[in-house]
XYZ file of N, CA and C in Angstrom:
438
model
N 1.483 -3.258 8.768
C 0.617 -4.125 9.515
C -0.717 -3.455 9.844
N -0.764 -2.147 9.980
C -1.981 -1.467 10.410
C -3.181 -1.810 9.536
N -2.977 -1.948 8.241
C -4.094 -2.222 7.344
C -4.656 -3.623 7.576
N -3.904 -4.498 8.231
C -4.327 -5.870 8.452
C -4.529 -6.179 9.929
N -4.927 -5.211 10.729
C -5.051 -5.377 12.172
C -6.036 -6.483 12.542
N -7.190 -6.509 11.908
C -8.174 -7.542 12.224
C -7.643 -8.926 11.865
N -6.994 -9.054 10.716
C -6.410 -10.348 10.331
C -5.327 -10.766 11.322
N -4.555 -9.804 11.799
C -3.516 -10.070 12.783
C -4.130 -10.677 14.050
N -5.213 -10.040 14.549
C -5.886 -10.567 15.742
C -6.444 -11.961 15.487
N -7.072 -12.152 14.329
C -7.624 -13.474 14.006
C -6.532 -14.535 14.022
N -5.379 -14.197 13.455
C -4.259 -15.150 13.411
C -3.754 -15.439 14.823
N -3.577 -14.416 15.627
C -3.037 -14.590 16.975
C -3.964 -15.383 17.890
N -5.275 -15.283 17.657
C -6.233 -15.963 18.520
C -6.888 -17.170 17.850
N -6.368 -17.557 16.694
C -6.866 -18.742 16.010
C -8.314 -18.657 15.576
N -8.717 -17.483 15.099
C -10.095 -17.259 14.679
C -10.145 -17.252 13.154
N -11.097 -17.985 12.618
C -11.288 -17.982 11.169
C -12.143 -16.782 10.791
N -11.721 -16.039 9.779
C -12.471 -14.861 9.348
C -13.871 -15.222 8.884
N -14.793 -14.304 9.061
C -16.190 -14.508 8.674
C -16.546 -13.617 7.484
N -17.612 -13.975 6.814
C -18.130 -13.178 5.709
C -18.759 -11.912 6.296
N -18.234 -10.772 5.928
C -18.690 -9.490 6.471
C -20.175 -9.258 6.215
N -20.701 -9.842 5.165
C -22.120 -9.651 4.829
C -23.052 -10.311 5.843
N -22.515 -11.183 6.690
C -23.352 -11.857 7.690
C -23.484 -11.047 8.976
N -22.730 -9.971 9.108
C -22.764 -9.167 10.330
C -23.916 -8.167 10.287
N -24.563 -8.009 11.426
C -25.614 -6.997 11.523
C -24.962 -5.618 11.539
N -25.692 -4.586 11.112
C -25.140 -3.228 11.152
C -24.774 -2.794 12.568
N -25.505 -3.289 13.570
C -25.194 -2.907 14.949
C -23.915 -3.568 15.443
N -23.621 -4.767 14.940
C -22.344 -5.411 15.267
C -21.205 -4.619 14.643
N -21.389 -4.198 13.397
C -20.372 -3.368 12.741
C -20.178 -2.059 13.498
N -21.285 -1.452 13.942
C -21.189 -0.195 14.690
C -20.497 -0.406 16.032
N -20.738 -1.541 16.659
C -20.109 -1.859 17.948
C -18.587 -1.822 17.833
N -18.044 -2.544 16.861
C -16.575 -2.551 16.703
C -16.102 -1.228 16.083
N -16.920 -0.646 15.221
C -16.544 0.619 14.575
C -16.382 1.760 15.559
N -17.219 1.786 16.589
C -17.110 2.812 17.629
C -15.756 2.700 18.323
N -15.360 1.469 18.626
C -14.066 1.246 19.292
C -12.907 1.620 18.377
N -13.015 1.283 17.105
C -11.943 1.599 16.153
C -11.790 3.108 16.007
N -12.913 3.822 15.886
C -12.852 5.286 15.798
C -12.192 5.860 17.046
N -12.560 5.333 18.199
C -11.974 5.772 19.464
C -10.463 5.531 19.473
N -10.036 4.353 19.033
C -8.594 4.029 18.997
C -7.857 4.968 18.042
N -8.443 5.253 16.890
C -7.791 6.166 15.933
C -7.608 7.539 16.566
N -8.677 8.092 17.135
C -8.609 9.430 17.731
C -7.631 9.447 18.905
N -7.720 8.462 19.793
C -6.799 8.417 20.935
C -5.353 8.260 20.477
N -5.130 7.458 19.451
C -3.773 7.265 18.930
C -3.206 8.570 18.388
N -4.025 9.307 17.647
C -3.576 10.602 17.121
C -3.177 11.516 18.268
N -4.020 11.597 19.283
C -3.751 12.481 20.422
C -2.499 12.068 21.189
N -2.373 10.779 21.489
C -1.223 10.299 22.259
C 0.071 10.459 21.467
N 0.015 10.168 20.179
C 1.226 10.238 19.364
C 1.672 11.656 19.056
N 0.842 12.637 19.388
C 1.255 14.026 19.223
C 2.172 14.475 20.357
N 2.235 13.692 21.428
C 3.144 14.017 22.515
C 2.524 13.738 23.867
N 3.386 13.551 24.836
C 2.946 13.253 26.193
C 2.254 14.469 26.790
N 1.095 14.233 27.376
C 0.359 15.298 28.037
C -0.500 14.677 29.129
N -1.078 15.497 29.958
C -1.894 14.995 31.067
C -3.058 14.151 30.537
N -3.303 13.035 31.190
C -4.365 12.124 30.771
C -5.716 12.828 30.784
N -5.944 13.692 31.741
C -7.198 14.435 31.797
C -7.404 15.254 30.520
N -6.348 15.889 30.038
C -6.435 16.658 28.790
C -6.694 15.740 27.595
N -6.022 14.595 27.579
C -6.255 13.625 26.501
C -7.716 13.191 26.490
N -8.232 12.887 27.667
C -9.616 12.427 27.769
C -10.597 13.499 27.288
N -10.388 14.737 27.714
C -11.272 15.829 27.301
C -11.256 16.004 25.787
N -10.066 15.968 25.196
C -9.965 16.155 23.741
C -10.580 14.981 22.997
N -10.316 13.763 23.450
C -10.889 12.587 22.790
C -12.410 12.585 22.935
N -12.893 12.876 24.129
C -14.337 12.863 24.380
C -15.074 13.904 23.551
N -14.408 14.992 23.214
C -15.057 16.021 22.400
C -15.241 15.566 20.955
N -14.509 14.542 20.553
C -14.594 14.032 19.176
C -15.372 12.719 19.114
N -15.108 11.834 20.077
C -15.710 10.498 20.054
C -17.045 10.541 20.796
N -18.010 11.182 20.175
C -19.369 11.256 20.708
C -20.321 11.340 19.526
N -21.567 11.006 19.776
C -22.538 10.884 18.693
C -22.667 12.159 17.853
N -22.727 13.303 18.493
C -22.885 14.553 17.749
C -21.749 14.807 16.772
N -20.526 14.562 17.218
C -19.366 14.779 16.348
C -19.289 13.701 15.280
N -19.611 12.462 15.631
C -19.614 11.398 14.629
C -20.654 11.687 13.548
N -21.810 12.215 13.938
C -22.839 12.585 12.966
C -22.314 13.692 12.049
N -21.638 14.672 12.628
C -21.057 15.746 11.814
C -19.986 15.195 10.873
N -19.197 14.241 11.357
C -18.170 13.593 10.529
C -18.793 13.010 9.274
N -19.807 12.182 9.481
C -20.370 11.462 8.336
C -21.051 12.433 7.369
N -21.657 13.472 7.875
C -22.268 14.468 6.986
C -21.192 15.184 6.167
N -20.051 15.455 6.793
C -18.965 16.159 6.110
C -18.306 15.307 5.020
N -18.257 14.003 5.233
C -17.539 13.131 4.291
C -18.472 12.322 3.390
N -19.769 12.543 3.501
C -20.747 11.731 2.764
C -20.428 11.639 1.273
N -20.074 12.735 0.657
C -19.782 12.723 -0.784
C -18.491 11.983 -1.114
N -17.672 11.709 -0.112
C -16.398 11.024 -0.326
C -16.496 9.515 -0.085
N -17.643 9.047 0.416
C -17.818 7.619 0.652
C -17.998 6.889 -0.672
N -17.452 5.698 -0.738
C -17.705 4.859 -1.906
C -19.157 4.396 -1.835
N -19.642 3.828 -2.913
C -21.006 3.315 -2.929
C -21.203 2.247 -1.845
N -20.201 1.381 -1.695
C -20.283 0.321 -0.696
C -20.271 0.890 0.724
N -19.404 1.871 0.979
C -19.362 2.513 2.295
C -20.679 3.213 2.600
N -21.244 3.895 1.607
C -22.526 4.585 1.796
C -23.634 3.582 2.105
N -23.561 2.394 1.509
C -24.542 1.352 1.792
C -24.433 0.894 3.248
N -23.199 0.704 3.736
C -23.024 0.313 5.142
C -23.474 1.430 6.078
N -23.234 2.675 5.684
C -23.731 3.811 6.474
C -25.255 3.756 6.579
N -25.927 3.583 5.449
C -27.396 3.544 5.449
C -27.916 2.377 6.281
N -27.279 1.232 6.158
C -27.695 0.068 6.949
C -27.564 0.361 8.448
N -26.451 0.998 8.833
C -26.249 1.340 10.241
C -27.227 2.392 10.720
N -27.425 3.407 9.914
C -28.330 4.490 10.287
C -29.768 3.990 10.408
N -30.150 3.056 9.557
C -31.521 2.568 9.546
C -31.763 1.394 10.490
N -30.726 0.980 11.220
C -30.886 -0.127 12.162
C -31.727 0.337 13.342
N -32.134 -0.596 14.133
C -32.959 -0.287 15.303
C -32.151 -0.533 16.573
N -31.366 0.470 17.009
C -30.567 0.284 18.222
C -31.455 0.004 19.428
N -30.954 -0.800 20.332
C -31.697 -1.148 21.538
C -31.408 -0.188 22.684
N -30.603 0.820 22.398
C -30.291 1.819 23.417
C -30.732 3.189 22.915
N -30.874 4.108 23.825
C -31.268 5.476 23.498
C -30.046 6.381 23.583
N -30.091 7.447 22.812
C -29.021 8.440 22.854
C -29.059 9.139 24.205
N -27.893 9.243 24.843
C -27.829 9.894 26.152
C -27.638 11.401 26.016
N -26.703 11.797 25.169
C -26.372 13.215 25.040
C -26.403 13.667 23.589
N -27.342 13.110 22.814
C -27.443 13.465 21.405
C -28.897 13.350 20.969
N -29.207 14.021 19.875
C -30.544 13.870 19.317
C -30.661 12.465 18.725
N -31.871 12.016 18.528
C -32.085 10.700 17.927
C -31.458 10.643 16.536
N -31.611 11.701 15.751
C -31.035 11.711 14.391
C -29.508 11.656 14.439
N -28.894 12.427 15.332
C -27.438 12.372 15.466
C -26.991 10.977 15.880
N -27.745 10.369 16.785
C -27.402 9.023 17.253
C -27.466 8.019 16.103
N -28.492 8.119 15.282
C -28.624 7.207 14.143
C -27.537 7.464 13.108
N -27.237 8.748 12.821
C -26.145 9.073 11.893
C -24.819 8.551 12.432
N -24.606 8.703 13.734
C -23.376 8.211 14.361
C -23.284 6.698 14.251
N -24.393 6.015 14.440
C -24.410 4.558 14.303
C -24.040 4.164 12.874
N -24.528 4.910 11.898
C -24.156 4.665 10.508
C -22.671 4.869 10.276
N -22.119 5.942 10.832
C -20.683 6.207 10.711
C -19.871 5.086 11.352
N -20.298 4.668 12.536
C -19.599 3.581 13.234
C -19.662 2.289 12.425
N -20.786 2.042 11.763
C -20.916 0.837 10.927
C -19.901 0.877 9.788
N -19.677 2.045 9.213
C -18.661 2.191 8.155
C -17.277 1.889 8.725
N -16.977 2.441 9.890
C -15.679 2.181 10.517
C -15.512 0.689 10.812
N -16.571 0.043 11.281
C -16.523 -1.390 11.558
C -16.322 -2.198 10.292
N -17.029 -1.836 9.248
C -16.874 -2.502 7.954
C -15.432 -2.395 7.467
N -14.870 -1.196 7.532
C -13.493 -0.994 7.049
C -12.498 -1.790 7.886
N -12.683 -1.793 9.191
C -11.790 -2.549 10.067
C -11.874 -4.045 9.777
N -13.087 -4.578 9.708
C -13.256 -6.014 9.524
C -12.860 -6.493 8.130
N -12.748 -5.569 7.197
C -12.280 -5.929 5.851
C -10.809 -5.535 5.666
N -10.106 -5.332 6.779
C -8.672 -5.012 6.765
C -8.356 -3.775 5.931
N -9.162 -2.750 6.125
C -8.938 -1.519 5.375
C -8.784 -0.332 6.322
N -7.843 -0.472 7.258
C -7.583 0.602 8.213
C -7.032 1.844 7.521
N -6.347 1.658 6.391
C -5.857 2.819 5.646
C -7.028 3.715 5.247
N -8.083 3.102 4.747
C -9.262 3.866 4.325
C -9.973 4.464 5.541
N -10.068 3.724 6.634
C -10.686 4.257 7.847
C -9.943 5.517 8.304
N -8.623 5.456 8.317
C -7.817 6.619 8.722
C -7.965 7.762 7.727
N -8.039 7.436 6.452
C -8.239 8.457 5.421
C -9.555 9.203 5.657
N -10.629 8.471 5.937
C -11.924 9.108 6.173
C -11.929 9.927 7.458
N -11.297 9.413 8.509
C -11.223 10.172 9.763
C -10.427 11.454 9.545
N -9.312 11.355 8.863
C -8.501 12.545 8.582
C -9.288 13.555 7.744
N -10.015 13.066 6.760
C -10.830 13.937 5.921
C -11.909 14.635 6.752
N -12.540 13.891 7.648
C -13.543 14.490 8.526
C -12.952 15.551 9.441
N -11.774 15.264 9.990
C -11.089 16.240 10.846
C -10.822 17.526 10.068
N -10.319 17.371 8.856
C -10.011 18.539 8.013
C -11.282 19.311 7.650
N -12.309 18.601 7.195
C -13.543 19.281 6.751
C -14.267 19.966 7.896
N -14.185 19.400 9.100
C -14.840 20.006 10.255
C -13.969 21.057 10.924
N -12.686 21.126 10.530
C -11.783 22.099 11.122
C -11.481 21.819 12.577
N -11.455 20.543 12.945
C -11.156 20.181 14.337
C -9.678 20.430 14.634
N -9.379 20.871 15.838
C -8.002 21.193 16.197
C -7.252 20.004 16.778
N -7.762 18.801 16.553
C -7.147 17.597 17.098
C -5.732 17.389 16.561
N -5.475 17.835 15.354
C -4.152 17.634 14.750
C -3.179 18.761 15.079
N -3.657 19.804 15.739
C -2.745 20.924 16.042
C -2.105 20.783 17.398
């Protein structure tokens, strides 16, 4: 079921699926940020019960613009042509907010990464989203899986 999470929600709430090409890159980044957060939090929680404060610290160290920018740079050569296109669209969008704790370039790269995650989620490709997150974790040497 994980690969069809968006379709599952659409079915449960009586929503007809939309053409992904009609979504703005910022809309894709909006949902993609949440999906990335859910993936990281799920990995942490499923590794075993621990203090919520520790979970939050570990998740927050990964789910932030600087780390998302590093993720996308690490996996750039592994993106399909279509994924790279969604990344570029997200990165080149004009966000209406400013980066709080990141450089402007990191914020834009992170927005591109989030757009890819949103694209994969909305096209029912959570397997690929998880594959890319796992690849980024491995390439960056993050200790989230240990």
